[in-house]
mmCIF file of C-alpha atoms in Angstrom:
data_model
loop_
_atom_site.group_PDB
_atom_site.id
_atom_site.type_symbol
_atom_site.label_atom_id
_atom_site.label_comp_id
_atom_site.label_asym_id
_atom_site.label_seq_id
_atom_site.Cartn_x
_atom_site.Cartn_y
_atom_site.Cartn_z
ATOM 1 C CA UNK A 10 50.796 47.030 43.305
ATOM 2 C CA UNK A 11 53.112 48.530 40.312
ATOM 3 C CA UNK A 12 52.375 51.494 38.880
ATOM 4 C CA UNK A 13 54.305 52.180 35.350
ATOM 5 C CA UNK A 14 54.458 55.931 34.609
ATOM 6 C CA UNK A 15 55.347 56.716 30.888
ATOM 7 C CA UNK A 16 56.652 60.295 29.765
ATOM 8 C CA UNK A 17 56.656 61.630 26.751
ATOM 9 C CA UNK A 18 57.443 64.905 24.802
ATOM 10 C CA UNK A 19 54.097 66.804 23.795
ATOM 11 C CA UNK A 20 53.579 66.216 19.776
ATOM 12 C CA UNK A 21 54.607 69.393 18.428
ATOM 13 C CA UNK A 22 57.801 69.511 20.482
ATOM 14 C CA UNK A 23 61.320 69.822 19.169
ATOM 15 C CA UNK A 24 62.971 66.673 20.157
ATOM 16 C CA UNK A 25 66.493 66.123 18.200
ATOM 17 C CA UNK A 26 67.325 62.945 19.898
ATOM 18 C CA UNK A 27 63.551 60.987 18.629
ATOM 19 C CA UNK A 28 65.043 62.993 15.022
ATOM 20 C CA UNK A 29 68.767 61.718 15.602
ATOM 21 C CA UNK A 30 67.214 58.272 16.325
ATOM 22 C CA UNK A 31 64.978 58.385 13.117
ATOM 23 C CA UNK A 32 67.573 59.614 10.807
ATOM 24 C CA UNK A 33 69.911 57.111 12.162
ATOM 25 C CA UNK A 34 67.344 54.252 10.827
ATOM 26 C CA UNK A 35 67.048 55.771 7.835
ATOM 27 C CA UNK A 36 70.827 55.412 7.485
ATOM 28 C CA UNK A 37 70.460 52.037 8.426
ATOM 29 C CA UNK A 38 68.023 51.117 5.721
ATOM 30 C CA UNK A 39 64.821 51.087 8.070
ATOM 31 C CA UNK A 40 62.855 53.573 5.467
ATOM 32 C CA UNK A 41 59.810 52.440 6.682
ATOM 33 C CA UNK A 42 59.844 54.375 9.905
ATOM 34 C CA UNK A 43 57.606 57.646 9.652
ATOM 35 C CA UNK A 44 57.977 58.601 13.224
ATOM 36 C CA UNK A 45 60.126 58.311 16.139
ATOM 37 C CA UNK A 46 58.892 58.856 19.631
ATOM 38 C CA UNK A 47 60.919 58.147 22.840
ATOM 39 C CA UNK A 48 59.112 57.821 26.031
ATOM 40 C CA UNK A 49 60.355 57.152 29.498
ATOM 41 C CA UNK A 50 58.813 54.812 32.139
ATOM 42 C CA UNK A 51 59.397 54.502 35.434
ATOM 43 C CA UNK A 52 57.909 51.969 37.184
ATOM 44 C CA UNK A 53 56.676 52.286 40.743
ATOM 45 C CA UNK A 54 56.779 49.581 43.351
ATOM 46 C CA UNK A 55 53.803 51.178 45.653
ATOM 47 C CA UNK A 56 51.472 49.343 48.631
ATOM 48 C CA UNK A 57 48.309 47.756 47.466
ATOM 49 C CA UNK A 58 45.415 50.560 47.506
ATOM 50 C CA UNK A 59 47.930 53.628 46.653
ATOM 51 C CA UNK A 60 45.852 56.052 45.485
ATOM 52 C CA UNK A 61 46.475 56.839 41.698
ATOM 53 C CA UNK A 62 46.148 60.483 42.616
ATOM 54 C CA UNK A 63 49.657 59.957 44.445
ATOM 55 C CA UNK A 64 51.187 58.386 41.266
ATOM 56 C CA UNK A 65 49.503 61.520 39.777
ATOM 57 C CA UNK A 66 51.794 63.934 41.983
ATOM 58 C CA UNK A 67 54.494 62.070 41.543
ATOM 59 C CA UNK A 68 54.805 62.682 37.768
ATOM 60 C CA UNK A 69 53.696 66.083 38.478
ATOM 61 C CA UNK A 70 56.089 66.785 41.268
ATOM 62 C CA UNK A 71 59.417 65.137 39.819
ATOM 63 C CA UNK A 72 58.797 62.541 37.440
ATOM 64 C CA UNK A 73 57.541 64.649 34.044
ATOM 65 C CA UNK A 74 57.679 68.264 33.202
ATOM 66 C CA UNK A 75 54.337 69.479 32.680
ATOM 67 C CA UNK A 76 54.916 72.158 30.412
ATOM 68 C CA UNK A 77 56.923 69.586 28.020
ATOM 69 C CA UNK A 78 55.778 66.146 28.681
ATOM 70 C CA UNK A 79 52.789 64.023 28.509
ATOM 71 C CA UNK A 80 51.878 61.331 31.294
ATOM 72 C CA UNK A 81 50.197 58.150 31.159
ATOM 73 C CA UNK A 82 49.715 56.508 34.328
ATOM 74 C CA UNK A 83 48.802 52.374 34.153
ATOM 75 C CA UNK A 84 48.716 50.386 37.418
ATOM 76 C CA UNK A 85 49.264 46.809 37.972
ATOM 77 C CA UNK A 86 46.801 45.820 40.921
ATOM 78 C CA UNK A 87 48.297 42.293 40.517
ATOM 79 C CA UNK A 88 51.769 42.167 39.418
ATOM 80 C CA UNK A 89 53.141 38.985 38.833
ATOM 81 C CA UNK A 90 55.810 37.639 41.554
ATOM 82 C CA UNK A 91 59.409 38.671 41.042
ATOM 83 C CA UNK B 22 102.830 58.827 9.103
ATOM 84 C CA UNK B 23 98.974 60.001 8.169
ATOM 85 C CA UNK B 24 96.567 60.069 10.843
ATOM 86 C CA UNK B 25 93.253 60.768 10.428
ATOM 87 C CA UNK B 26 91.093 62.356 13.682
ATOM 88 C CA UNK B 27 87.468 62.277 12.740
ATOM 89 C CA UNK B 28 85.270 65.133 13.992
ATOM 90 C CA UNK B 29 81.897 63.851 14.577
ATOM 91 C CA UNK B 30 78.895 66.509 15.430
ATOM 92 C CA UNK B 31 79.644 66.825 19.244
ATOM 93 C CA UNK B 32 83.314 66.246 19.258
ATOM 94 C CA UNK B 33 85.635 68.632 21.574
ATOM 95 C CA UNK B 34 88.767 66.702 21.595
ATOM 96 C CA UNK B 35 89.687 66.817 17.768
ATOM 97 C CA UNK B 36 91.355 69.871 18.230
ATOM 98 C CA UNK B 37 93.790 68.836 20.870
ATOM 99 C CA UNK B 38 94.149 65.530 19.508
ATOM 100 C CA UNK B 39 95.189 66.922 15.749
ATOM 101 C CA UNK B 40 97.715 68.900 17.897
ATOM 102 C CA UNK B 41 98.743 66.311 19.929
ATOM 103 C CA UNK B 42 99.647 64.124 17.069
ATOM 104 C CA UNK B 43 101.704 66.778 14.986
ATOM 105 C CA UNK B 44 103.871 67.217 17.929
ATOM 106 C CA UNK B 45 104.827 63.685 17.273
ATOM 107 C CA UNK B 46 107.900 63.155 15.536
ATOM 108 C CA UNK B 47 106.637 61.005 12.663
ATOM 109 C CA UNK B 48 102.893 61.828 12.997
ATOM 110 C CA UNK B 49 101.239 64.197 10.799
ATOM 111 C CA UNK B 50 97.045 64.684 11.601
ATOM 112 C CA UNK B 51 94.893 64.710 9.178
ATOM 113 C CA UNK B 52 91.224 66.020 9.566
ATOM 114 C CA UNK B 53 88.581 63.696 8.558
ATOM 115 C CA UNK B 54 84.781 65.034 9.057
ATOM 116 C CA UNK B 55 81.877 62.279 9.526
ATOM 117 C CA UNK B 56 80.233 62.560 6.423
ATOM 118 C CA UNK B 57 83.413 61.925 4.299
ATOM 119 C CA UNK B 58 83.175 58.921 2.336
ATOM 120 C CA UNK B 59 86.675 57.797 2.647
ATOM 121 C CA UNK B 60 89.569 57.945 4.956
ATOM 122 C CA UNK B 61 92.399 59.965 2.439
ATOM 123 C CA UNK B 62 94.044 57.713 2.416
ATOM 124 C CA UNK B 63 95.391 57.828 6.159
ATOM 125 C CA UNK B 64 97.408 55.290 7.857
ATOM 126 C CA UNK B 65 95.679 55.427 10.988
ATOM 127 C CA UNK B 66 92.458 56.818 12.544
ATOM 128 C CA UNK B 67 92.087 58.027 16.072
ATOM 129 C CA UNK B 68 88.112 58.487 17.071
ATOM 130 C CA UNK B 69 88.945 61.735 19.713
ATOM 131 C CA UNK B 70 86.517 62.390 22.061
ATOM 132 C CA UNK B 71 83.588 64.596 23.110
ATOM 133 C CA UNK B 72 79.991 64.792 23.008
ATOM 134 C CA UNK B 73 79.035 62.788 19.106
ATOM 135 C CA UNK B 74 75.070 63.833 18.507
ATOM 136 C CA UNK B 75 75.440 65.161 22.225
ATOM 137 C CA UNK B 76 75.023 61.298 23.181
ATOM 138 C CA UNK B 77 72.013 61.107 22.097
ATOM 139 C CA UNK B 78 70.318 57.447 22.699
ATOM 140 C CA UNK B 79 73.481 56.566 24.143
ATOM 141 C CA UNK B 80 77.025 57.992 23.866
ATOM 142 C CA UNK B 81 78.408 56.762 20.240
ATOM 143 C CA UNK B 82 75.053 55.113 19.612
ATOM 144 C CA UNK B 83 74.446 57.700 16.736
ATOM 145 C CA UNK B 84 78.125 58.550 15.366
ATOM 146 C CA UNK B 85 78.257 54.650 14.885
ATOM 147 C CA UNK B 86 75.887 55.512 12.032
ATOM 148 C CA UNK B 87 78.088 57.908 9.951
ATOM 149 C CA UNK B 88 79.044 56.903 6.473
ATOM 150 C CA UNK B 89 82.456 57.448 7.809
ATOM 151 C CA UNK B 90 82.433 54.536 10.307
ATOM 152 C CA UNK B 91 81.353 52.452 7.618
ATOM 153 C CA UNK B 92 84.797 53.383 5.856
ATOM 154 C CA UNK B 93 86.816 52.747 9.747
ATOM 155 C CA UNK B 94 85.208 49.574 9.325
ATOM 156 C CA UNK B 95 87.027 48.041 6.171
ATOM 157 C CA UNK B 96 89.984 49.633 7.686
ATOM 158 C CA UNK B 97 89.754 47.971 10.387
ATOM 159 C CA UNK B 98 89.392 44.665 9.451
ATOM 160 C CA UNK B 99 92.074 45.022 7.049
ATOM 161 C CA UNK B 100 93.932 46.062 10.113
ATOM 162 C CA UNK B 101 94.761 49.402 10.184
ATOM 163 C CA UNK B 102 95.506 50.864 13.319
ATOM 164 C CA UNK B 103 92.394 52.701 15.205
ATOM 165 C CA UNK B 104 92.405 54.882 18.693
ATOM 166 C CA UNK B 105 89.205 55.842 19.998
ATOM 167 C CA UNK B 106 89.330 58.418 22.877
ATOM 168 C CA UNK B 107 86.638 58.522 25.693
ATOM 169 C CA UNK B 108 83.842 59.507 23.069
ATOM 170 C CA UNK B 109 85.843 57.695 20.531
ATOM 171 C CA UNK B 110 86.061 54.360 22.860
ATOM 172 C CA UNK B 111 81.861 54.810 22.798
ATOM 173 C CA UNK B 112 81.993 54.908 19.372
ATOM 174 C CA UNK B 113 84.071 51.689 18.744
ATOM 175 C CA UNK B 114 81.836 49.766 21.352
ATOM 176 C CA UNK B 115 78.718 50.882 19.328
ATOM 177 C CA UNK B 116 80.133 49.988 16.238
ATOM 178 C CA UNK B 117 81.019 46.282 17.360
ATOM 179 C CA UNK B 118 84.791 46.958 16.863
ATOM 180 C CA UNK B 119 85.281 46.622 20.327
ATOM 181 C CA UNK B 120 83.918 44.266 22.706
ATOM 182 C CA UNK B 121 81.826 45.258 25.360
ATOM 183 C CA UNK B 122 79.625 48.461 26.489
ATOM 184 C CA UNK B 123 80.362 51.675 28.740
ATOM 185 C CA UNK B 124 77.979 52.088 31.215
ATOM 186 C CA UNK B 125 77.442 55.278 33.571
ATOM 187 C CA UNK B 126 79.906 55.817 36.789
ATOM 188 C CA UNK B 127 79.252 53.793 39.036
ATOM 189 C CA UNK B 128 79.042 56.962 41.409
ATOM 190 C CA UNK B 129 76.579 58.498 39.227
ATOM 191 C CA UNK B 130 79.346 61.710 38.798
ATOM 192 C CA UNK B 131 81.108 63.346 35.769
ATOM 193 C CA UNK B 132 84.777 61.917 36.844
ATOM 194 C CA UNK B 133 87.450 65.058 35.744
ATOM 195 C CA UNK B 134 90.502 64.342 37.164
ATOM 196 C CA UNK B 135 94.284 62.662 36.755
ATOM 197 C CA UNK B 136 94.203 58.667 36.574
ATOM 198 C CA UNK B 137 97.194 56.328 36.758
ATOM 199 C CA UNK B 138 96.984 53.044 33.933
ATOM 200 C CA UNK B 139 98.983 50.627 33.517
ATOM 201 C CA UNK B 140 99.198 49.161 30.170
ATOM 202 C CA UNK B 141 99.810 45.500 30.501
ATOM 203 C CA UNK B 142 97.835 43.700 27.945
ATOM 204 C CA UNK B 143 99.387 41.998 25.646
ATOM 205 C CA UNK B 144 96.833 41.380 22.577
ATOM 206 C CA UNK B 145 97.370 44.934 21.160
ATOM 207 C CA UNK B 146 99.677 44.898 18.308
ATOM 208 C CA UNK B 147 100.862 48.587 18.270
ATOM 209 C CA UNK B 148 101.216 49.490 21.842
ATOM 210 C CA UNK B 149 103.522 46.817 24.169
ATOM 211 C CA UNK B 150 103.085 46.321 27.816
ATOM 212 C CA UNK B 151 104.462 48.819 30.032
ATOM 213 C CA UNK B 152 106.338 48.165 33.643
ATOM 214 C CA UNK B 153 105.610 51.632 35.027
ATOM 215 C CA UNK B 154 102.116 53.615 34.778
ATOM 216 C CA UNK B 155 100.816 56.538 33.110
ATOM 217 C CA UNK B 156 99.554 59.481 34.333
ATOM 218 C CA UNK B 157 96.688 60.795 31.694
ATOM 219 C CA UNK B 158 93.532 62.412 32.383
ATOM 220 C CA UNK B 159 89.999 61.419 32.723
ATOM 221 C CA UNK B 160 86.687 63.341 31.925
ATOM 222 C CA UNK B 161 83.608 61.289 31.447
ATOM 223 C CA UNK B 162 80.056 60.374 32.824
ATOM 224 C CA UNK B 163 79.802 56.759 31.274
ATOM 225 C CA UNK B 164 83.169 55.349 31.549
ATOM 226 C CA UNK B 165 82.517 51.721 33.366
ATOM 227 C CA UNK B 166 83.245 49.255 30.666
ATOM 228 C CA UNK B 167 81.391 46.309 30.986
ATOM 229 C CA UNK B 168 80.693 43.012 28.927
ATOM 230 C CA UNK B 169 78.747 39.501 29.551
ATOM 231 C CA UNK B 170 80.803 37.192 31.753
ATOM 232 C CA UNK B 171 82.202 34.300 29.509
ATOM 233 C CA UNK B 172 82.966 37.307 26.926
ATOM 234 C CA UNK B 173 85.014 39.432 30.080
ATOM 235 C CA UNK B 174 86.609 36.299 30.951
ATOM 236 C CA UNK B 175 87.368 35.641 26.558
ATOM 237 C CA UNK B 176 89.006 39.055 26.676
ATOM 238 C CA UNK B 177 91.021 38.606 29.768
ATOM 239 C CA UNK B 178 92.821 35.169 28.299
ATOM 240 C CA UNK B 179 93.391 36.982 25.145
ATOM 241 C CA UNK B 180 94.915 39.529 26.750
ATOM 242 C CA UNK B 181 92.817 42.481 24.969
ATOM 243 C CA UNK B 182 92.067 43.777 28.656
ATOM 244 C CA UNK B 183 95.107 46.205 27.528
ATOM 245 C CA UNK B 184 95.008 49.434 29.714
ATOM 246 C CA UNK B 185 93.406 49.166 33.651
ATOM 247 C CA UNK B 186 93.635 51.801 36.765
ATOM 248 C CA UNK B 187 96.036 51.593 38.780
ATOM 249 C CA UNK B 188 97.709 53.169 42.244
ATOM 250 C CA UNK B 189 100.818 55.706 41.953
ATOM 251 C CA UNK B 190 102.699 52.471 42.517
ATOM 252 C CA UNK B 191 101.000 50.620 39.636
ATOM 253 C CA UNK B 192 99.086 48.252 41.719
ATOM 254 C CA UNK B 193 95.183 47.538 41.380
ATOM 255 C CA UNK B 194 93.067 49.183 43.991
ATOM 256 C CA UNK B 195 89.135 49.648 43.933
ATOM 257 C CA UNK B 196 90.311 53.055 45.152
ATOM 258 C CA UNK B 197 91.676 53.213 41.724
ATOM 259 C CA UNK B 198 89.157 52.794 39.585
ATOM 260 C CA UNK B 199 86.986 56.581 39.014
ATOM 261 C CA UNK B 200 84.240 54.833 37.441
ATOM 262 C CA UNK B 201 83.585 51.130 38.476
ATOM 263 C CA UNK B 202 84.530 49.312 34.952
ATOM 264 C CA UNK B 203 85.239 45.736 35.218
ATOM 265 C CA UNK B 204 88.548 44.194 36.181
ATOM 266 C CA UNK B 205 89.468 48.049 36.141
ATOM 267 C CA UNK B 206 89.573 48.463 32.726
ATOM 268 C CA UNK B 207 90.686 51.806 30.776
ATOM 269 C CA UNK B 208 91.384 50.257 27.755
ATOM 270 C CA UNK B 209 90.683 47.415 25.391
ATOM 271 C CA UNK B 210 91.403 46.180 22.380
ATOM 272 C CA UNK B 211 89.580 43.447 19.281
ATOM 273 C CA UNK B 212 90.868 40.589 19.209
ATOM 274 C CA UNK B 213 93.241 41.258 15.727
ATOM 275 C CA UNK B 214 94.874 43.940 18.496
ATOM 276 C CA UNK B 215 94.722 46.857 15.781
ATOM 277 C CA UNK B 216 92.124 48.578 17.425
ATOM 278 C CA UNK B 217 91.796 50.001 20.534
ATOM 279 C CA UNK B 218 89.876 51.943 22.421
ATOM 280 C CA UNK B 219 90.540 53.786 26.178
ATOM 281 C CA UNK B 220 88.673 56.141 28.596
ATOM 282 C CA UNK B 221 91.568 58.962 29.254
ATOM 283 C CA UNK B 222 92.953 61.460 27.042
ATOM 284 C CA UNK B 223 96.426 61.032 25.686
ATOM 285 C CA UNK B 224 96.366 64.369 23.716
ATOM 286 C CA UNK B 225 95.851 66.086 27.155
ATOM 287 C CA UNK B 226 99.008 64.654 28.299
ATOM 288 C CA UNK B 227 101.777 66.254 25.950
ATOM 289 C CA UNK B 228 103.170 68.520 27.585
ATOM 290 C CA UNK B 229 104.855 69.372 30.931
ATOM 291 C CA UNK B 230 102.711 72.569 31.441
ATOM 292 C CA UNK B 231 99.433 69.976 31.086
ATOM 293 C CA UNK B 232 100.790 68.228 34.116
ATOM 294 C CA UNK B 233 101.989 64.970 32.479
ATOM 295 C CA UNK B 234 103.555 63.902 29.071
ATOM 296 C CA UNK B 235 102.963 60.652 29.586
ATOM 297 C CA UNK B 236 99.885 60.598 26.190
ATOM 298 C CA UNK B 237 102.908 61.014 24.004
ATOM 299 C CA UNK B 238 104.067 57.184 24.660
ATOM 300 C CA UNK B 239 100.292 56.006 23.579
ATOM 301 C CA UNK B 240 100.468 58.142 20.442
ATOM 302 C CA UNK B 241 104.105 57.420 19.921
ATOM 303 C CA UNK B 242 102.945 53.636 19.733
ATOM 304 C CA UNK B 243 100.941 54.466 16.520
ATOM 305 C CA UNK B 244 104.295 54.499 15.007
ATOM 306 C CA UNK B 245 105.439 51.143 16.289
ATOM 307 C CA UNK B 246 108.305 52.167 18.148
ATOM 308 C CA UNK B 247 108.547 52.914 21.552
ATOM 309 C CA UNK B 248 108.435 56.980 22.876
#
């Protein structure tokens, strides 16, 4: 199984490099972006029947920072063959 | 001879390198900031190098954006001479003036410490091949220049591949390379050969107290004529 683990700043949050990104389109002529958001996956090659509790631990434990970030765990039960 | 060193949000090297340059015989700096909507006129630019937008995205990804750059890049294709410096060799990769991508060291580690290069490519049309190397300086994270494999290979014939590590003794060693770029490559320049763009410092390589003088013969080049 593959578990992909996306981290993101919490709305609210200061985040000059999303705000760097966005101006930088603007500059570029993309005026149709309102919002920038950059997230962070990490995906997890894992035994079939991992518990998603573990994945849970693992963002809590290393992968995101729980005062800053927001986590959204999705698993893959049946990846497709690399 | 006007050059202009742009100071992008980020930059630490404009400093030195304005100095560097004005101890040139020949050279006078000129600061350019990068909002300015032209160039004053300069007769050649040198991107120095730092931190631009505290690489943000990726390093140059966002200085590539500045008005100014838009400005370097009618310069540069009306072939004025351009040096981009660590940050400033980012920049130029962003920006498409320079083939190819830096990617992180290969070791995973900031690399501060004294390189030898050996300039020996022969597409750049301001700074000639060399028979002995330099000794210049290296501080970076993401210094491993790297490009697609019929592009590397494009380079290599054209000779743009213009500055690589080196032993002492000027020969190429894995051992020599701090950061894992292809062919062991510290430099490159476009195919025109006006611009070019290199991983170590020359403007921290002036003087004798700095350990090495050996930067003066790359911004002595600007001038055309040998240091």
């Amino acid at each position: 199984m593959r578990a992909h683990v996306r981290v993101t700043l919490r709305p609210g949050l200061l985040d000059p490099e999303a705000r760097a990104v966005h101006a930088s389109l603007q500059h570029l002529g993309f005026d149709e972006v309102e919002a920038v958001v950059i997230a962070r996956t990490f995906t997890l090659e894992l035994p079939d029947g991992t518990p998603v509790e573990r994945v849970q631990a693992m963002a809590r434990d290393l992968l995101a920072n729980p005062v800053l970030d927001d986590v959204s765990i999705a698993i893959d039960e049946d990846p497709p063959c690399a | 001879m006007r050059v202009g060193v742009v100071t992008f949000p980020g930059s630490n090297c404009d400093a030195d390198a304005q100095r560097a340059i004005d101890g040139v015989d020949g050279l006078r700096a000129v600061r350019l900031w990068h909002g300015d909507a032209d160039l004053a006129g300069v007769d050649a630019v040198v991107l120095p190098g730092g931190f631009s937008w505290g690489d943000y995205l990726r390093p140059g990804a966002i200085a590539r954006v500045a008005p100014i750059v838009q400005e370097l890049r009618r310069f540069a294709d009306a072939g004025g001479p351009v040096l981009g410096i660590c940050n400033g060799f980012q920049i130029l990769c962003e920006a498409g003036l320079l083939p190819g991508a830096l990617q992180p060291n290969r070791d995973g580690r900031f690399r501060c410490m004294d390189v030898w290069v050996k300039a020996e490519g022969r597409a750049c049309a301001w700074l000639p091949p060399l028979s002995r190397p330099l000794r210049l300086p290296i501080a970076h994270a993401h210094g491993a220049w790297t490009a697609p494999e019929p592009e590397l290979q494009a380079c290599e014939d054209r000779g743009q591949l213009v500055l690589r590590y080196v032993t002492a003794t000027g020969e190429r060693a894995d051992a020599a390379n701090p950061n894992g770029s292809a062919r062991d490559v510290a430099g490159v320049c476009n195919a025109a050969g006006n611009v070019l763009g290199l991983m170590p410092h020359p403007e921290r390589a002036v003087h004798a107290d700095l350990g090495s003088t050996d930067g003066l013969h790359l911004l002595t080049a600007l001038l055309g004529r040998s240091a």
